[in-house]
Amino acid sequence: MSRSVKTVVHIACDLGLIVVAGLLSILVRFEFTLPDQYLLIFIRRLPILASIRLICYYIFGMYNQLWRYASVNELVTIVEAGSVASVFDWLFLHYFQGAGFPRSVTLLMWVFNIALVGGLRFVMRYYRELLSRKGLGPGRGGVLARGPKGSPTLIIGAGEAGNMVARELRSHGELPYKPVGFIDDDPAKVGYRVAGLPILGSRKDLPQIVRRYSIKQVIIAMPSAPGTVVREIVDLCKGLDVSLKTLPGVYELIDGRVSVRFIRDVQIEDLLRREQVKVDLESIAGYLGGKRVLITGAGGSIGSELSRQVARFKPAELLLLGHGENSIYEIEMELRANHPDLELVPIIADIRDHDKIDRVFERFRPEVVFHAAAHKHVPLMEANPDEAITNNIFGTWNVASAADRYGAERFVLISTDKAVNPTSVMGSSKRAAEILIQTLNWRSKTKFVAVRFGNVLGSRGSVIPLF
């Protein structure tokens, strides 16, 4: 049914309800009799009254709303439009009429119009939800689909977000979720129902509820919950054979709305519940575009992410240098797929090989260098201090001195927070590397800088996956 046809049907329904509301008002006022005198006045004024009321409904946007999604906001609109229309009812039946039309009838017309017009819309919404509960709700493309028949799903959090998630899941039968109920830490809520689903218990009851109702999916619907709460829920779900999903944190819900499309697997950053710090490459885009850029350690966690970010700014040539052939191959294939026009040069080399590094700079003359190649594991470097020294210090010197000799414009050393008052071999070696490039910066035309990273979310061997 087209939108124009639907609007005509809606107007016709409202017109019928206006007539019914007027007749009911007269019947109630005169103890279910229809006095000819007042009935005749009403009928004569009906075309004007109905026209003005429908115009008010239209102006207030009642014909731009989907009835099956009627909510409190729509009810407020109906009350506002009905009240304005009732003012005109009073004017035409009392002020302009001058025949002593009962004022109580006008008041009853206001009540009945709002009740009937609003009631019809909420009946449509209830009918839609009833079909959904019985597995006959509308699926994709407007076709009736069986649902919800997905995995039994438990929603953690019976607040606004949980309520909205439950309603959407129940109205989208094509999704693999069958909501069973909620758990919430507010003891006053336990035993009540939200969106037609029971609140089964609190967080401490999670294992028992999962087993009792054969839960297969758990959705954390608490966007503002701190990381400690998320971590506790993750721990409680261990060993329960359930798939754990979540909504994004508050900082991700930019428009303030919750939708089933936001539901995703729990990620590392959810354990922090704050926005992760990202490298601000936008501010340096000016000196990357059209330049020859070399990234050492390009196959590592930080080096590969730098490669992805630098590729966005269309450098003239991107040199991917690394010691491990598999990791360099993987990042090269990824970048070729995502940036087919980018000039990529994979280089297998050890930064400790002075001659090889010199040949690389002599041949490609990189203008910007990101030096991310390093040994970073603290315990391993304690056990192998010679590797930390030769790689993190001598290797950095080979790359940095080559950048100086061949006139690179910028050199960025990826360092670590463990270089601050170092107490480990790894930290000391990185601090020594910082001192080297600081020394070069004093006398070189190349601009040498160092940036210190802490634990990087999702990087290989970082502390969060270990914890």
XYZ file of C-alpha atoms in Angstrom:
467
model
C 0.000 0.000 0.000
C 1.444 3.366 -1.064
C 1.943 6.191 1.409
C -0.837 8.330 -0.143
C -3.329 5.469 0.068
C -2.343 4.813 3.691
C -2.874 8.498 4.523
C -6.354 8.431 2.970
C -7.225 5.301 4.974
C -5.957 6.929 8.191
C -7.980 10.091 7.545
C -11.098 8.016 6.823
C -10.645 6.101 10.089
C -10.177 9.327 12.060
C -13.237 10.849 10.380
C -15.329 7.903 11.487
C -13.974 8.187 15.021
C -14.831 11.915 15.128
C -18.455 11.102 14.312
C -18.539 8.280 16.877
C -16.957 10.517 19.555
C -19.593 13.227 18.982
C -22.536 10.799 19.130
C -21.113 9.078 22.238
C -20.713 12.453 23.957
C -24.376 13.358 23.363
C -25.521 9.867 24.423
C -23.548 9.955 27.669
C -24.683 13.515 28.477
C -28.409 12.709 27.950
C -28.419 9.223 29.472
C -28.231 7.361 26.158
C -30.889 9.294 24.310
C -30.351 11.548 21.298
C -32.301 14.810 21.664
C -33.277 16.009 18.196
C -32.396 19.626 19.007
C -28.715 18.984 19.862
C -28.312 16.142 17.388
C -29.373 18.478 14.571
C -26.912 21.167 15.716
C -24.100 18.624 15.829
C -24.901 17.248 12.366
C -25.045 20.740 10.841
C -21.699 21.701 12.362
C -20.053 18.312 11.726
C -18.437 19.169 8.335
C -16.722 22.223 9.849
C -15.807 20.466 13.111
C -14.456 17.385 11.339
C -12.481 19.437 8.801
C -10.833 21.571 11.476
C -10.009 18.524 13.600
C -8.440 16.667 10.648
C -6.452 19.787 9.733
C -5.150 19.960 13.325
C -4.183 16.282 13.147
C -2.334 16.923 9.904
C -0.533 20.031 11.170
C 0.651 18.150 14.267
C 2.130 15.413 12.036
C -0.174 12.578 13.027
C -0.270 11.293 9.446
C 3.520 11.122 9.206
C 3.777 8.505 11.960
C 3.653 4.713 11.705
C 0.780 3.409 13.805
C 2.481 0.123 14.563
C 5.259 2.033 16.411
C 2.881 4.221 18.446
C 4.399 5.218 21.790
C 4.067 7.828 24.528
C 5.419 10.514 22.172
C 2.601 9.814 19.699
C 0.081 9.932 22.575
C 1.338 13.385 23.583
C 0.927 14.531 19.967
C -2.643 13.193 19.895
C -3.495 15.030 23.139
C -2.007 18.284 21.834
C -3.782 18.073 18.467
C -7.060 16.993 20.092
C -6.940 19.832 22.608
C -6.376 22.473 19.933
C -9.240 21.013 17.859
C -11.501 20.995 20.912
C -10.981 24.753 21.325
C -12.473 25.180 17.861
C -15.303 22.787 18.827
C -16.177 25.082 21.715
C -16.036 28.191 19.509
C -18.311 26.788 16.839
C -20.774 25.054 19.183
C -21.040 27.824 21.816
C -19.635 31.148 20.695
C -20.827 31.143 17.058
C -23.832 28.865 17.573
C -25.550 30.887 20.271
C -28.143 28.149 20.854
C -27.046 26.946 24.251
C -25.272 23.764 23.189
C -24.263 21.847 26.376
C -20.685 22.590 27.399
C -20.378 19.152 28.988
C -20.854 17.587 25.540
C -17.859 19.568 24.242
C -15.758 18.345 27.173
C -16.850 14.750 26.552
C -16.020 15.119 22.844
C -12.480 16.121 23.830
C -12.127 13.006 26.008
C -13.677 10.578 23.523
C -11.756 11.897 20.516
C -8.415 11.457 22.288
C -9.407 8.040 23.644
C -10.678 6.679 20.333
C -7.980 8.137 18.053
C -5.172 7.206 20.446
C -6.725 3.844 21.229
C -6.875 2.839 17.562
C -3.178 3.526 17.134
C -2.189 1.573 20.224
C -4.422 -1.318 19.168
C -2.445 -1.452 15.905
C 0.807 -1.551 17.832
C -0.475 -4.240 20.187
C -1.705 -6.296 17.210
C 1.754 -6.129 15.645
C 3.467 -7.173 18.872
C 0.957 -10.001 19.348
C 1.750 -11.338 15.882
C 5.456 -11.138 16.683
C 5.011 -13.094 19.927
C 3.139 -15.819 18.054
C 5.822 -16.064 15.418
C 3.924 -14.208 12.681
C 5.619 -10.827 12.864
C 6.692 -8.936 9.736
C 10.148 -9.958 8.566
C 12.452 -8.443 6.017
C 10.861 -6.869 2.988
C 7.453 -6.675 4.638
C 6.902 -10.441 4.352
C 5.425 -12.354 7.265
C 8.206 -14.389 8.822
C 8.310 -16.979 11.533
C 9.997 -15.606 14.609
C 11.464 -15.251 17.047
C 13.013 -18.705 16.862
C 16.652 -17.924 17.594
C 18.797 -18.993 20.505
C 17.412 -18.385 24.017
C 18.815 -14.982 24.968
C 19.238 -13.299 28.343
C 19.495 -9.498 28.551
C 21.609 -8.018 31.342
C 20.200 -4.647 32.355
C 16.474 -3.869 32.550
C 16.912 -0.144 32.016
C 16.108 1.984 28.993
C 18.682 0.290 26.749
C 17.565 -3.205 27.777
C 13.926 -2.294 27.219
C 14.637 -1.014 23.710
C 16.781 -4.031 22.846
C 14.077 -6.444 24.025
C 11.410 -4.718 21.967
C 13.537 -4.693 18.846
C 14.554 -8.335 19.213
C 10.940 -9.399 19.632
C 9.898 -7.455 16.540
C 12.734 -8.803 14.343
C 11.988 -12.497 14.051
C 14.724 -12.958 11.450
C 17.465 -12.310 14.042
C 19.149 -15.244 15.838
C 17.945 -14.088 19.286
C 14.928 -15.270 21.267
C 14.733 -13.054 24.377
C 13.796 -15.017 27.498
C 14.141 -12.381 30.211
C 16.332 -9.901 32.061
C 18.656 -9.819 34.996
C 19.161 -6.574 36.886
C 21.012 -5.637 40.057
C 18.154 -3.502 41.372
C 16.333 -5.830 43.817
C 13.187 -3.715 43.505
C 12.876 -4.751 39.845
C 13.180 -8.513 40.314
C 9.853 -10.259 39.706
C 8.453 -7.482 37.511
C 8.208 -7.510 33.720
C 9.793 -5.159 31.177
C 8.720 -5.177 27.528
C 6.679 -8.265 28.324
C 9.699 -10.198 29.658
C 10.324 -11.180 33.301
C 13.233 -9.868 35.374
C 14.581 -13.218 36.549
C 17.174 -12.160 39.109
C 20.343 -10.201 39.743
C 23.852 -10.537 38.385
C 24.887 -13.037 41.057
C 22.105 -15.342 39.821
C 23.502 -15.382 36.268
C 24.967 -18.949 36.292
C 21.788 -20.498 37.727
C 19.522 -18.585 35.299
C 21.671 -19.590 32.307
C 21.395 -23.258 33.238
C 17.706 -23.155 34.183
C 16.565 -21.532 30.923
C 19.199 -23.134 28.621
C 20.507 -19.680 27.671
C 22.818 -19.594 24.635
C 23.225 -15.831 24.157
C 23.849 -13.135 26.779
C 23.546 -9.469 25.798
C 25.002 -6.779 28.080
C 22.559 -3.875 27.640
C 24.289 -1.418 29.963
C 26.073 1.176 27.778
C 27.163 3.237 30.785
C 28.385 0.326 32.936
C 32.020 0.670 34.096
C 34.682 -1.772 32.942
C 34.706 -3.518 36.323
C 31.087 -4.597 35.821
C 31.753 -5.829 32.286
C 34.774 -7.791 33.469
C 32.729 -9.383 36.260
C 30.051 -10.443 33.779
C 32.706 -11.879 31.452
C 34.119 -13.885 34.376
C 30.652 -15.161 35.366
C 30.009 -16.352 31.803
C 33.229 -18.373 31.651
C 32.462 -22.075 31.448
C 28.736 -21.505 30.833
C 28.852 -22.233 27.077
C 27.180 -18.939 26.147
C 27.964 -16.359 23.491
C 28.499 -12.961 25.118
C 27.348 -9.850 23.247
C 27.213 -6.206 24.241
C 26.078 -2.760 23.223
C 28.745 -0.127 22.615
C 29.806 2.180 25.416
C 28.170 5.560 25.850
C 30.992 7.242 23.935
C 30.062 5.205 20.842
C 26.305 5.862 20.946
C 26.602 9.253 19.293
C 22.935 9.689 18.434
C 21.728 8.424 21.814
C 19.635 5.621 20.312
C 19.949 1.857 20.720
C 19.376 -0.542 17.841
C 19.882 -4.257 17.258
C 22.513 -3.323 14.688
C 24.740 -2.123 17.563
C 24.843 -5.565 19.206
C 28.299 -7.088 18.802
C 30.783 -9.384 20.500
C 32.488 -8.145 23.661
C 35.797 -6.538 22.724
C 38.914 -5.668 24.677
C 38.030 -1.984 24.953
C 34.717 -2.874 26.628
C 36.740 -3.975 29.663
C 37.972 -0.372 29.981
C 34.653 1.372 29.180
C 36.450 4.445 27.942
C 37.447 5.551 24.492
C 40.823 4.172 23.534
C 43.603 6.599 22.640
C 44.295 6.621 18.928
C 47.253 8.053 17.033
C 46.221 11.401 15.583
C 47.412 10.911 12.028
C 44.968 13.488 10.663
C 47.192 16.271 11.951
C 50.229 14.918 10.094
C 48.440 14.047 6.861
C 50.083 17.047 5.201
C 53.560 15.539 5.283
C 52.493 12.004 4.325
C 50.562 12.652 1.137
C 52.748 12.262 -1.927
C 55.830 11.304 0.148
C 57.966 8.162 0.201
C 57.305 6.593 3.610
C 59.285 3.804 5.261
C 57.848 1.802 8.166
C 60.179 -0.585 9.965
C 58.600 -3.460 11.860
C 55.678 -3.089 9.421
C 54.468 -6.617 10.127
C 54.093 -6.088 13.876
C 50.978 -4.966 15.730
C 51.867 -1.271 15.830
C 53.762 -1.242 12.535
C 50.912 -2.872 10.614
C 48.369 -0.440 12.069
C 50.639 2.475 11.163
C 50.828 1.043 7.642
C 47.028 0.962 7.400
C 46.718 4.534 8.635
C 49.513 5.931 6.445
C 48.017 4.205 3.382
C 44.867 6.335 3.815
C 46.820 9.490 3.025
C 48.077 8.302 -0.376
C 51.855 8.407 -0.018
C 53.847 8.273 -3.250
C 55.452 5.032 -2.062
C 55.043 2.949 1.088
C 57.998 0.785 2.090
C 57.102 -2.121 4.392
C 60.277 -3.318 6.104
C 60.320 -6.253 8.475
C 62.311 -9.312 9.541
C 59.423 -11.816 9.415
C 58.389 -12.693 5.881
C 54.930 -14.001 6.821
C 53.847 -10.863 8.671
C 55.134 -8.596 5.873
C 53.305 -10.741 3.312
C 50.037 -10.469 5.270
C 50.082 -6.688 5.627
C 51.145 -6.302 1.987
C 48.211 -8.427 0.754
C 45.783 -6.541 3.005
C 46.949 -3.137 1.778
C 46.940 -4.218 -1.877
C 43.318 -5.341 -1.496
C 42.219 -2.137 0.237
C 44.427 0.323 -1.674
C 44.971 -1.129 -5.164
C 46.484 2.114 -6.501
C 49.057 2.453 -3.715
C 52.703 1.853 -4.610
C 53.860 -0.773 -2.093
C 57.377 -2.138 -1.640
C 57.819 -5.093 0.757
C 61.363 -5.356 2.148
C 62.651 -8.288 4.186
C 65.551 -6.994 6.262
C 67.042 -7.040 9.756
C 67.579 -3.548 11.164
C 70.800 -4.843 12.764
C 72.242 -5.344 9.259
C 73.943 -1.978 8.714
C 74.812 -2.581 5.068
C 71.325 -3.770 4.107
C 69.673 -0.777 5.783
C 72.118 1.539 3.997
C 71.260 -0.034 0.635
C 67.524 0.374 1.320
C 67.936 4.112 2.027
C 70.303 4.598 -0.910
C 67.847 2.983 -3.334
C 64.461 4.292 -2.124
C 65.413 7.585 -0.398
C 62.443 7.586 2.067
C 61.315 11.061 3.134
C 59.392 9.975 6.260
C 60.450 7.095 8.515
C 58.370 5.395 11.211
C 60.672 3.155 13.223
C 58.507 0.530 14.941
C 60.892 -2.430 14.769
C 61.960 -3.461 18.276
C 61.985 -6.215 20.851
C 59.308 -5.331 23.414
C 58.718 -8.256 25.805
C 60.110 -7.334 29.200
C 60.702 -10.854 30.635
C 62.265 -12.145 27.403
C 64.625 -9.195 27.209
C 65.634 -9.744 30.834
C 66.631 -13.256 29.824
C 68.288 -12.119 26.569
C 69.782 -8.650 27.203
C 72.163 -8.902 24.235
C 69.199 -9.095 21.855
C 67.612 -6.014 23.408
C 70.871 -4.052 23.007
C 71.694 -5.103 19.440
C 68.121 -4.713 18.151
C 66.696 -1.778 20.117
C 69.886 0.301 20.319
C 72.199 -0.666 17.447
C 69.270 -1.377 15.106
C 67.749 2.027 15.875
C 71.130 3.667 15.252
C 71.416 1.968 11.848
C 68.002 3.223 10.705
C 68.291 6.690 12.281
C 71.821 7.374 11.006
C 70.774 6.244 7.509
C 67.847 8.662 7.662
C 70.313 11.400 8.557
C 72.808 10.487 5.807
C 70.208 10.269 3.047
C 68.288 13.403 4.031
C 64.972 12.073 5.284
C 62.650 14.871 6.353
C 61.248 13.210 9.465
C 62.059 10.234 11.655
C 59.547 8.987 14.248
C 60.710 6.482 16.854
C 57.977 4.355 18.384
C 59.125 4.113 21.993
C 57.526 2.883 25.214
C 56.356 4.212 28.564
C 58.856 1.797 30.114
C 61.622 4.151 28.961
C 60.541 6.533 31.746
C 62.959 5.943 34.652
C 63.647 2.467 33.234
C 63.969 -0.496 35.586
C 64.234 -3.243 32.965
C 66.564 -4.138 30.121
C 63.841 -3.496 27.567
C 63.018 -0.079 29.041
C 66.687 0.864 29.297
C 67.361 -0.126 25.684
C 64.464 1.982 24.454
C 65.599 4.934 26.580
C 69.043 4.631 25.027
C 67.416 4.659 21.573
C 65.601 7.873 22.512
C 68.866 9.484 23.581
C 70.463 8.497 20.260
C 67.828 10.209 18.147
C 67.807 13.237 20.456
C 71.532 13.546 19.815
C 71.046 13.239 16.055
C 68.287 15.851 16.141
C 70.712 18.467 17.503
C 72.943 18.343 14.440
C 70.812 16.879 11.658
C 68.510 18.469 9.101
C 66.175 15.546 9.672
C 63.544 16.147 12.340
C 63.817 13.308 14.890
C 60.974 12.692 17.369
C 59.940 9.860 19.695
C 56.453 8.835 20.843
C 55.879 6.614 23.869
C 53.153 3.980 23.816
C 51.795 2.054 26.786
C 49.930 -1.214 26.391
C 48.265 -1.055 22.990
C 44.803 -2.607 22.828
C 44.802 -5.791 20.765
C 48.548 -5.846 20.088
C 50.301 -9.210 20.160
C 51.664 -10.049 23.578
C 50.063 -7.059 25.309
C 48.993 -7.303 28.905
C 45.199 -7.175 28.447
C 44.830 -10.463 26.512
C 47.143 -12.052 29.113
C 44.973 -10.829 31.980
